[in-house]
Amino acid sequence: MLTNETTEFSTRIAVFSKPDDVHELADVLAEELDLHPTDAMHEAHSVPCVLSPRLTSANAERITTAIEQLGLRTEPIPLEELRAFEDLHTVRHVASRLSGLEIVDLLGLPVELIPWDDLEVLSVGETPADSSHHRQTAVISTVRHIEDAFADVPTHTLELWIVCRHPERVYRLDASKLNFESLAEHKTNSMHNNLHLLLQAIVRHAPNAHLTPAAREFLDHDKLTRFTSPEQLLNVTQLHLLMAHRLTPAT
């Protein structure tokens, strides 16, 4: 149970391993984080990840101990370690160059060149599409075409998240809004295939980037992992940034 404190909510909890019993973990999260059972189950199913709630450091330490009693590797994380995700950059056009990944603006002009060695984490997932697009499509349709309009709008989209270092920053690429012109003659009519080709090109240039399990599954087996929300994909990506930090030798 959370305690009432006046100190800053500056800590989150990373759970690095998957529970043997997700219901047991959900019960602990519901009790310790004061979560509704449905929300606790959602968090438990997302593990391994960084849990969503922000906590005081004292509560985080206590709850970490409670989760570790289930045999899970857990660690309290200062928000400072995840600060890069607070300024998420959404981009519509990238291109692979010999010297790095080029960010291109809406006019087709280069705005940044990210050296390949600066790519730290690559994360891929399928997330629910923006529901407002559903509603807008229905509103502008005639009554008899409402069902067809809903059927034509994708319910999910594909996302590629790129975390970079020097300085640390995060780029989000929504495949449904992404310009794939840089694929040239390899570009297809399939959003799925185009994103796969783009990821292949990036990994060829940045083989040392840390891939999440979902990104590796997409790269190696062309299989997408479906996340229940963009937040779940965010939390998993954050965990793998922490893992990349811990796997990188100190210099």
mmCIF file of N, CA, C and O in Angstrom, residues 92-137:
data_model
loop_
_atom_site.group_PDB
_atom_site.id
_atom_site.type_symbol
_atom_site.label_atom_id
_atom_site.label_comp_id
_atom_site.label_asym_id
_atom_site.label_seq_id
_atom_site.Cartn_x
_atom_site.Cartn_y
_atom_site.Cartn_z
ATOM 1 N N ARG A 92 8.453 11.769 -39.966
ATOM 2 C CA ARG A 92 7.661 11.225 -41.075
ATOM 3 C C ARG A 92 8.539 10.705 -42.218
ATOM 4 O O ARG A 92 8.035 10.065 -43.130
ATOM 5 N N HIS A 93 9.840 11.010 -42.175
ATOM 6 C CA HIS A 93 10.684 10.635 -43.308
ATOM 7 C C HIS A 93 12.122 10.473 -42.826
ATOM 8 O O HIS A 93 12.684 11.390 -42.221
ATOM 9 N N VAL A 94 12.703 9.303 -43.071
ATOM 10 C CA VAL A 94 14.115 9.060 -42.775
ATOM 11 C C VAL A 94 14.759 8.416 -43.996
ATOM 12 O O VAL A 94 14.073 7.850 -44.855
ATOM 13 N N ALA A 95 16.079 8.510 -44.054
ATOM 14 C CA ALA A 95 16.809 7.912 -45.168
ATOM 15 C C ALA A 95 18.132 7.372 -44.659
ATOM 16 O O ALA A 95 18.789 7.997 -43.816
ATOM 17 N N SER A 96 18.523 6.206 -45.149
ATOM 18 C CA SER A 96 19.802 5.600 -44.775
ATOM 19 C C SER A 96 20.906 6.164 -45.657
ATOM 20 O O SER A 96 20.849 6.051 -46.885
ATOM 21 N N ARG A 97 21.902 6.780 -45.040
ATOM 22 C CA ARG A 97 23.068 7.295 -45.743
ATOM 23 C C ARG A 97 24.304 6.529 -45.275
ATOM 24 O O ARG A 97 24.269 5.842 -44.253
ATOM 25 N N LEU A 98 25.385 6.645 -45.999
ATOM 26 C CA LEU A 98 26.605 5.932 -45.624
ATOM 27 C C LEU A 98 27.096 6.355 -44.241
ATOM 28 O O LEU A 98 27.603 5.529 -43.472
ATOM 29 N N SER A 99 26.920 7.633 -43.908
ATOM 30 C CA SER A 99 27.458 8.147 -42.650
ATOM 31 C C SER A 99 26.456 8.141 -41.496
ATOM 32 O O SER A 99 26.838 8.407 -40.356
ATOM 33 N N GLY A 100 25.180 7.849 -41.788
ATOM 34 C CA GLY A 100 24.220 7.832 -40.699
ATOM 35 C C GLY A 100 22.787 7.818 -41.171
ATOM 36 O O GLY A 100 22.498 7.755 -42.370
ATOM 37 N N LEU A 101 21.877 7.892 -40.199
ATOM 38 C CA LEU A 101 20.445 7.924 -40.488
ATOM 39 C C LEU A 101 20.019 9.381 -40.593
ATOM 40 O O LEU A 101 20.183 10.162 -39.652
ATOM 41 N N GLU A 102 19.462 9.736 -41.733
ATOM 42 C CA GLU A 102 19.096 11.123 -41.983
ATOM 43 C C GLU A 102 17.622 11.357 -41.669
ATOM 44 O O GLU A 102 16.755 10.613 -42.127
ATOM 45 N N ILE A 103 17.353 12.376 -40.854
ATOM 46 C CA ILE A 103 15.990 12.801 -40.575
ATOM 47 C C ILE A 103 15.622 13.871 -41.592
ATOM 48 O O ILE A 103 16.358 14.848 -41.774
ATOM 49 N N VAL A 104 14.491 13.691 -42.264
ATOM 50 C CA VAL A 104 14.079 14.578 -43.347
ATOM 51 C C VAL A 104 12.773 15.260 -42.957
ATOM 52 O O VAL A 104 11.875 14.630 -42.382
ATOM 53 N N ASP A 105 12.649 16.560 -43.265
ATOM 54 C CA ASP A 105 11.426 17.272 -42.902
ATOM 55 C C ASP A 105 10.334 17.060 -43.952
ATOM 56 O O ASP A 105 10.519 16.333 -44.942
ATOM 57 N N LEU A 106 9.170 17.698 -43.732
ATOM 58 C CA LEU A 106 8.023 17.489 -44.614
ATOM 59 C C LEU A 106 8.255 18.028 -46.021
ATOM 60 O O LEU A 106 7.543 17.653 -46.961
ATOM 61 N N LEU A 107 9.240 18.890 -46.180
ATOM 62 C CA LEU A 107 9.563 19.427 -47.500
ATOM 63 C C LEU A 107 10.621 18.599 -48.212
ATOM 64 O O LEU A 107 11.018 18.918 -49.334
ATOM 65 N N GLY A 108 11.068 17.527 -47.549
ATOM 66 C CA GLY A 108 12.081 16.672 -48.152
ATOM 67 C C GLY A 108 13.493 17.153 -47.919
ATOM 68 O O GLY A 108 14.432 16.665 -48.567
ATOM 69 N N LEU A 109 13.670 18.092 -46.993
ATOM 70 C CA LEU A 109 14.997 18.636 -46.721
ATOM 71 C C LEU A 109 15.602 17.976 -45.483
ATOM 72 O O LEU A 109 14.902 17.752 -44.483
ATOM 73 N N PRO A 110 16.881 17.636 -45.511
ATOM 74 C CA PRO A 110 17.519 17.012 -44.350
ATOM 75 C C PRO A 110 17.618 17.988 -43.186
ATOM 76 O O PRO A 110 17.965 19.151 -43.368
ATOM 77 N N VAL A 111 17.291 17.502 -41.982
ATOM 78 C CA VAL A 111 17.367 18.350 -40.789
ATOM 79 C C VAL A 111 18.359 17.824 -39.761
ATOM 80 O O VAL A 111 18.801 18.563 -38.883
ATOM 81 N N GLU A 112 18.711 16.542 -39.868
ATOM 82 C CA GLU A 112 19.668 15.968 -38.920
ATOM 83 C C GLU A 112 20.246 14.691 -39.515
ATOM 84 O O GLU A 112 19.552 13.930 -40.182
ATOM 85 N N LEU A 113 21.526 14.443 -39.238
ATOM 86 C CA LEU A 113 22.176 13.201 -39.629
ATOM 87 C C LEU A 113 22.692 12.538 -38.362
ATOM 88 O O LEU A 113 23.575 13.072 -37.685
ATOM 89 N N ILE A 114 22.123 11.394 -38.027
ATOM 90 C CA ILE A 114 22.493 10.676 -36.810
ATOM 91 C C ILE A 114 23.563 9.642 -37.160
ATOM 92 O O ILE A 114 23.297 8.714 -37.937
ATOM 93 N N PRO A 115 24.773 9.762 -36.634
ATOM 94 C CA PRO A 115 25.808 8.757 -36.913
ATOM 95 C C PRO A 115 25.317 7.363 -36.530
ATOM 96 O O PRO A 115 24.631 7.193 -35.513
ATOM 97 N N TRP A 116 25.673 6.375 -37.322
ATOM 98 C CA TRP A 116 25.184 5.024 -37.072
ATOM 99 C C TRP A 116 25.574 4.522 -35.688
ATOM 100 O O TRP A 116 24.790 3.826 -35.036
ATOM 101 N N ASP A 117 26.743 4.900 -35.213
ATOM 102 C CA ASP A 117 27.174 4.440 -33.891
ATOM 103 C C ASP A 117 26.349 5.039 -32.760
ATOM 104 O O ASP A 117 26.431 4.573 -31.619
ATOM 105 N N ASP A 118 25.563 6.081 -33.062
ATOM 106 C CA ASP A 118 24.735 6.705 -32.030
ATOM 107 C C ASP A 118 23.392 6.012 -31.851
ATOM 108 O O ASP A 118 22.643 6.350 -30.927
ATOM 109 N N LEU A 119 23.065 5.063 -32.716
ATOM 110 C CA LEU A 119 21.815 4.325 -32.548
ATOM 111 C C LEU A 119 21.989 3.313 -31.417
ATOM 112 O O LEU A 119 22.844 2.439 -31.476
ATOM 113 N N GLU A 120 21.166 3.467 -30.390
ATOM 114 C CA GLU A 120 21.338 2.673 -29.180
ATOM 115 C C GLU A 120 20.319 1.555 -29.038
ATOM 116 O O GLU A 120 20.660 0.425 -28.720
ATOM 117 N N VAL A 121 19.036 1.854 -29.278
ATOM 118 C CA VAL A 121 17.967 0.859 -29.131
ATOM 119 C C VAL A 121 17.005 0.980 -30.302
ATOM 120 O O VAL A 121 16.625 2.093 -30.696
ATOM 121 N N LEU A 122 16.600 -0.172 -30.854
ATOM 122 C CA LEU A 122 15.576 -0.229 -31.896
ATOM 123 C C LEU A 122 14.409 -1.050 -31.353
ATOM 124 O O LEU A 122 14.596 -2.179 -30.901
ATOM 125 N N SER A 123 13.222 -0.467 -31.401
ATOM 126 C CA SER A 123 12.031 -1.106 -30.845
ATOM 127 C C SER A 123 10.919 -1.078 -31.873
ATOM 128 O O SER A 123 10.671 -0.041 -32.496
ATOM 129 N N VAL A 124 10.245 -2.202 -32.064
ATOM 130 C CA VAL A 124 9.172 -2.309 -33.061
ATOM 131 C C VAL A 124 7.946 -2.930 -32.411
ATOM 132 O O VAL A 124 8.057 -3.818 -31.565
ATOM 133 N N GLY A 125 6.781 -2.459 -32.806
ATOM 134 C CA GLY A 125 5.559 -3.065 -32.312
ATOM 135 C C GLY A 125 4.346 -2.606 -33.095
ATOM 136 O O GLY A 125 4.384 -1.606 -33.818
ATOM 137 N N GLU A 126 3.288 -3.361 -32.958
ATOM 138 C CA GLU A 126 1.996 -3.006 -33.536
ATOM 139 C C GLU A 126 1.131 -2.457 -32.410
ATOM 140 O O GLU A 126 0.980 -3.091 -31.365
ATOM 141 N N THR A 127 0.578 -1.259 -32.613
ATOM 142 C CA THR A 127 -0.230 -0.619 -31.579
ATOM 143 C C THR A 127 -1.576 -0.195 -32.157
ATOM 144 O O THR A 127 -1.720 -0.065 -33.370
ATOM 145 N N PRO A 128 -2.573 0.038 -31.308
ATOM 146 C CA PRO A 128 -3.871 0.496 -31.814
ATOM 147 C C PRO A 128 -3.742 1.819 -32.547
ATOM 148 O O PRO A 128 -3.036 2.721 -32.107
ATOM 149 N N ALA A 129 -4.431 1.927 -33.682
ATOM 150 C CA ALA A 129 -4.413 3.172 -34.445
ATOM 151 C C ALA A 129 -5.199 4.242 -33.705
ATOM 152 O O ALA A 129 -6.010 3.951 -32.825
ATOM 153 N N ASP A 130 -4.955 5.483 -34.066
ATOM 154 C CA ASP A 130 -5.629 6.617 -33.452
ATOM 155 C C ASP A 130 -7.132 6.511 -33.654
ATOM 156 O O ASP A 130 -7.632 6.560 -34.776
ATOM 157 N N SER A 131 -7.865 6.377 -32.552
ATOM 158 C CA SER A 131 -9.316 6.187 -32.651
ATOM 159 C C SER A 131 -10.015 7.424 -33.212
ATOM 160 O O SER A 131 -11.102 7.332 -33.765
ATOM 161 N N SER A 132 -9.387 8.616 -33.059
ATOM 162 C CA SER A 132 -10.023 9.828 -33.574
ATOM 163 C C SER A 132 -10.141 9.771 -35.090
ATOM 164 O O SER A 132 -11.061 10.346 -35.672
ATOM 165 N N HIS A 133 -9.207 9.065 -35.738
ATOM 166 C CA HIS A 133 -9.280 8.922 -37.196
ATOM 167 C C HIS A 133 -10.506 8.098 -37.582
ATOM 168 O O HIS A 133 -11.173 8.367 -38.568
ATOM 169 N N HIS A 134 -10.819 7.101 -36.757
ATOM 170 C CA HIS A 134 -12.037 6.314 -36.969
ATOM 171 C C HIS A 134 -13.261 7.211 -36.935
ATOM 172 O O HIS A 134 -14.104 7.178 -37.821
ATOM 173 N N ARG A 135 -13.345 8.044 -35.873
ATOM 174 C CA ARG A 135 -14.538 8.864 -35.685
ATOM 175 C C ARG A 135 -14.683 9.891 -36.803
ATOM 176 O O ARG A 135 -15.763 10.111 -37.318
ATOM 177 N N GLN A 136 -13.563 10.495 -37.187
ATOM 178 C CA GLN A 136 -13.620 11.506 -38.238
ATOM 179 C C GLN A 136 -14.093 10.889 -39.546
ATOM 180 O O GLN A 136 -14.910 11.466 -40.266
ATOM 181 N N THR A 137 -13.610 9.718 -39.880
ATOM 182 C CA THR A 137 -14.002 9.058 -41.118
ATOM 183 C C THR A 137 -15.500 8.769 -41.117
ATOM 184 O O THR A 137 -16.187 8.947 -42.116
#
